[in-house]
XYZ file of C-alpha atoms in Angstrom:
277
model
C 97.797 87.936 95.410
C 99.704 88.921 92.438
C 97.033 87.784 90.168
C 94.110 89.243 92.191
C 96.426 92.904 92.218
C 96.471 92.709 88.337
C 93.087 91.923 87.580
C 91.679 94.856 89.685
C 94.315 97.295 87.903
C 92.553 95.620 84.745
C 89.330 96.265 85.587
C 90.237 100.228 86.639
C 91.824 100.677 83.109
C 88.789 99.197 81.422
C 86.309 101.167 83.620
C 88.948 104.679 82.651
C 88.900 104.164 79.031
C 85.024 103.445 79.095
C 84.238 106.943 80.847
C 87.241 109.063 78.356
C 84.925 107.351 75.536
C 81.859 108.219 77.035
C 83.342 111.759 77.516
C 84.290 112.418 74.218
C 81.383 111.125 73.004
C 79.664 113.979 74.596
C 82.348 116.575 73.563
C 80.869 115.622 69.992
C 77.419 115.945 70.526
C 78.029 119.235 72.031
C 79.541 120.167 68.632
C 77.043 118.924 66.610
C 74.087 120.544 68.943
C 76.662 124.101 68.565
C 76.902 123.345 64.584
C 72.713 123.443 64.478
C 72.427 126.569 66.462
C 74.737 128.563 64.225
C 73.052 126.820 60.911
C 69.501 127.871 62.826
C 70.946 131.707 64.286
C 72.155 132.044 60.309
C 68.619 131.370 59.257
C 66.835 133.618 61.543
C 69.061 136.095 60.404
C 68.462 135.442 56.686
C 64.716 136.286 57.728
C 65.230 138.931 59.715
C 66.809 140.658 56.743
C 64.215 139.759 54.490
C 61.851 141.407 56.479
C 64.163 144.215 56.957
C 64.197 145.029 52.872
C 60.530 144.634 53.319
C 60.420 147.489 55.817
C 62.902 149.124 53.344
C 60.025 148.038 50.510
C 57.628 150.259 53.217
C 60.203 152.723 54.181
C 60.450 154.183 50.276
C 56.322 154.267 49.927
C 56.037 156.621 52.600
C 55.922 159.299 50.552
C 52.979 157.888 48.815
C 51.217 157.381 51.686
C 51.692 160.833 53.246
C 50.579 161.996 50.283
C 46.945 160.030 50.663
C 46.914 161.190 54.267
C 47.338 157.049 55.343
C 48.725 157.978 58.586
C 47.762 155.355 60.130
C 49.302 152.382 58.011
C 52.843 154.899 58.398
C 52.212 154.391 62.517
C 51.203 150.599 61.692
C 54.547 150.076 59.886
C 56.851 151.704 62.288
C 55.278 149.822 64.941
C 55.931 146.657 62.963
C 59.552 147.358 62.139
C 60.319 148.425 66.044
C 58.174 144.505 66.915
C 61.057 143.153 64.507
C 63.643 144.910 65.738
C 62.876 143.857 69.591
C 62.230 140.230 67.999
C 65.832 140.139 66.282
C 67.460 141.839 69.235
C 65.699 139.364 71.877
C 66.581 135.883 69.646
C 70.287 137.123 68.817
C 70.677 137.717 72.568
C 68.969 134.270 73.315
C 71.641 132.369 70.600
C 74.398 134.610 72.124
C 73.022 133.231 75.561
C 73.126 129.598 74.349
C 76.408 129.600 72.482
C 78.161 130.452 75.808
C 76.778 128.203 77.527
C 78.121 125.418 75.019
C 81.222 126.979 74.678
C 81.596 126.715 78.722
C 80.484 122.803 78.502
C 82.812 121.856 75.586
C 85.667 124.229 77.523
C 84.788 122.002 80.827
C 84.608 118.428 78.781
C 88.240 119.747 77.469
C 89.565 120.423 80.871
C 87.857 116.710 81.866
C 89.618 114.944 79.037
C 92.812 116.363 80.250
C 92.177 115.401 83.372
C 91.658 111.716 82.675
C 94.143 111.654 80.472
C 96.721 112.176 82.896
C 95.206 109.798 84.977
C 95.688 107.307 82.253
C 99.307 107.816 82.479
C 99.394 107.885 86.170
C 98.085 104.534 86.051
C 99.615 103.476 83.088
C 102.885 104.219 85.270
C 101.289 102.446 87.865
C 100.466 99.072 86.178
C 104.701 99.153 84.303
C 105.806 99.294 88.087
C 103.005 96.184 88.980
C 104.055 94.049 86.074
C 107.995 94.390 86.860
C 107.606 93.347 90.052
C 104.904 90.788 89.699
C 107.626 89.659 87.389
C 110.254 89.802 89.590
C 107.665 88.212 92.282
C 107.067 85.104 89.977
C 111.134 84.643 89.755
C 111.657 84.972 92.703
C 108.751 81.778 93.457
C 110.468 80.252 90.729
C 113.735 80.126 92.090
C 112.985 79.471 95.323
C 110.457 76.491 94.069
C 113.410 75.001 92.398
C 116.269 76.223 95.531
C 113.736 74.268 98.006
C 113.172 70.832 95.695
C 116.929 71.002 94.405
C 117.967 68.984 97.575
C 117.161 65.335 99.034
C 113.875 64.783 100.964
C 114.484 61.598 103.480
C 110.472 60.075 103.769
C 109.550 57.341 106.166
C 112.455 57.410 108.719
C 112.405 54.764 111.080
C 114.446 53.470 113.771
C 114.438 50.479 116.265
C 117.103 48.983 118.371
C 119.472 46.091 117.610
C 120.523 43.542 120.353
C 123.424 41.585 119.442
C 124.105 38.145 120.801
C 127.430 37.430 121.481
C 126.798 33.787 122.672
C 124.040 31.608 120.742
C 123.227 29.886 124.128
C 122.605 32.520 126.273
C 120.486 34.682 125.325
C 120.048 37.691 127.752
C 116.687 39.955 126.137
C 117.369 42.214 129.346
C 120.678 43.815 128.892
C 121.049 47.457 126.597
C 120.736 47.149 122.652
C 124.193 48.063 120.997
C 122.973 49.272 117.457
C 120.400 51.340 116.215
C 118.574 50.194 112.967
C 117.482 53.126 110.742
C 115.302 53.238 107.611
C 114.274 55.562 105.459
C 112.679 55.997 101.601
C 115.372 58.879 99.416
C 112.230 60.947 97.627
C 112.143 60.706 93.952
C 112.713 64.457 92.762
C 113.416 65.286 89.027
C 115.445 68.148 90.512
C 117.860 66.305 91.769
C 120.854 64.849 90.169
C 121.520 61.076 89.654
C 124.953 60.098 90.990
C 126.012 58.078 94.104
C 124.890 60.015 97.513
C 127.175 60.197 100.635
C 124.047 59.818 103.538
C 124.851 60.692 107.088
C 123.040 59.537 110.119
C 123.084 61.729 113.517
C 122.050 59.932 116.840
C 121.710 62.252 119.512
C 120.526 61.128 123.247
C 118.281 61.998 126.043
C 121.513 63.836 127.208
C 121.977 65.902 124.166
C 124.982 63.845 123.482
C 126.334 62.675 119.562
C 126.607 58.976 119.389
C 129.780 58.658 117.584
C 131.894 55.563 118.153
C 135.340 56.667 116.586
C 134.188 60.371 117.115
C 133.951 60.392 112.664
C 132.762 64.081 111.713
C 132.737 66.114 108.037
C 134.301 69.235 107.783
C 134.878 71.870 105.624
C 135.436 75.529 106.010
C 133.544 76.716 109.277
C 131.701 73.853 109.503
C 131.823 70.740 110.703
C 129.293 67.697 111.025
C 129.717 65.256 113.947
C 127.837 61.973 112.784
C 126.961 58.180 114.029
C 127.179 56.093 110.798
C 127.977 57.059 107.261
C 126.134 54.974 104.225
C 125.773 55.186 100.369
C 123.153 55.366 97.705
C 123.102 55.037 93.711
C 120.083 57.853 93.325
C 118.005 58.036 90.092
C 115.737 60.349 90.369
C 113.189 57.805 92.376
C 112.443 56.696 95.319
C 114.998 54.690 97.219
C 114.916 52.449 100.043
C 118.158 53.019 102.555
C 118.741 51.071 106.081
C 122.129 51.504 108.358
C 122.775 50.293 111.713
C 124.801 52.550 114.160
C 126.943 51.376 116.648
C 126.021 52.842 120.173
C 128.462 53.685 123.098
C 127.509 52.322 126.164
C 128.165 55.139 128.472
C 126.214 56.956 125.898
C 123.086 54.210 125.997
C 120.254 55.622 128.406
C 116.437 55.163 128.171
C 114.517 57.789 126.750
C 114.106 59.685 123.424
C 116.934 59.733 120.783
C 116.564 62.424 117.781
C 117.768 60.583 115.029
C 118.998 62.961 111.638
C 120.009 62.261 108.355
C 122.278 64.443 106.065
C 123.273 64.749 102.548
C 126.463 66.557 103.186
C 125.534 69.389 105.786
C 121.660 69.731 104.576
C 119.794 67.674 106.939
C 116.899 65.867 104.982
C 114.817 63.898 107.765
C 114.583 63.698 111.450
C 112.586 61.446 113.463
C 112.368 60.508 117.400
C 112.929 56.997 119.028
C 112.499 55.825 122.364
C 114.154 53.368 123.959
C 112.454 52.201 126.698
């Protein structure tokens, strides 16, 4: 989940910084296309004032014209200067016009770029807070990965009952077993520490009861641990075979299912049923 929650805030800041790009790529452009349209409105004007000192050019041989009664070229040339003026009035109007209307679009990209930008931080703010606690997430796992295989796993637990005959000639299969055999495989874990273990083994009956011959228990603090039958093992880190017999109590002997547990101090690390029929 982690990863999937990172790569999506990934794939937002990519998809962000691709559109601010793509944005101020088009502020640009807008600049340029404003830089032509002054370069072209300076050039029309440059024109417009050359014909302008032509009309001047006209203006100053008026008098020679009035004198040769050429009315007519005077109207022609006063018509032609009020043309230009109407011309240069309309296409300064039109750049006017147009230079707004960039000026609006580069004011609006501005405002955009703002815009994202702050949502850049947002989420830049966003992903810090993600990373400290997928951080603290994966720490978390990591200690809990190592609090959960620190301890002793008890694999294959077995048990079967023991009949012990006390006279070689009689042998009577019918009467209640006295012992419980039980076997079980100590996990090899690289977590764990080598060392001698102190192995506990917990028979509890049909009744709920705790088989516990001479009533042996661990204690410590709050706690305390009633068990059957107490056994050791040199552990090194691999797997190791264990069997025990407990002694039962005969009041405490009935048919049915017995939970057998084992401990390693008070953490139990197996359990397994067995049913004396």
């Amino acid at each position: 989940m982690a990863f999937k929650k990172r790569t999506i805030i990934k794939i937002s800041l990519t998809v962000l910084t691709f559109l601010v790009l793509l944005l101020v790529f088009g502020y640009y452009n807008l600049c340029a296309k404003y830089d032509l349209l002054v370069d072209q409105s300076n050039i029309e004007s440059k024109l417009l004032q050359n014909q302008f000192d032509e009309i001047l050019k006209k203006y100053d041989s008026l008098n020679l014209v009035i004198e040769k009664n050429e009315v007519a070229e005077v109207e022609k040339v006063v018509v032609a200067a009020q043309e230009n003026k109407a011309h240069f009035l309309s296409t300064t109007w039109d750049i006017n016009h147009e230079n707004k209307s960039l000026e609006y679009k580069i004011n609006l990209l501005k405002s955009k770029i703002n815009e994202d930008s702050n949502e850049i931080i947002k989420i830049n703010t966003i992903l810090t807070q993600n990373k400290k606690e997928l951080a603290e997430l994966v720490s978390h796992k990591k200690n809990e990965y190592v609090g959960r295989h620190e301890n002793l796993n008890a694999i294959n637990l077995n048990a079967r009952g023991v009949k012990i005959l006390s006279d070689l000639y009689s042998k009577n299969r019918e009467g209640k077993i006295q012992q419980i055999r039980v076997c079980f495989t100590l996990e090899g874990n690289e977590f764990v520490r080598n060392g001698n273990k102190q192995l506990y083994v917990q028979v509890v009956n049909p009744k709920n009861q705790i088989i516990s011959v001479k009533d042996t228990h661990l204690e410590t603090n709050n706690l305390k641990l009633t068990y059957s039958a107490k056994t050791e093992a040199m552990y090194t880190k691999k797997d190791l075979d264990v069997c025990t017999y407990v002694d039962l109590e005969a009041d405490k002997t009935i048919k049915g299912k017995y939970i057998i547990n084992v401990y390693n101090s008070f953490c139990k690390i197996g359990s397994t049923i067995f049913e004396y029929e």
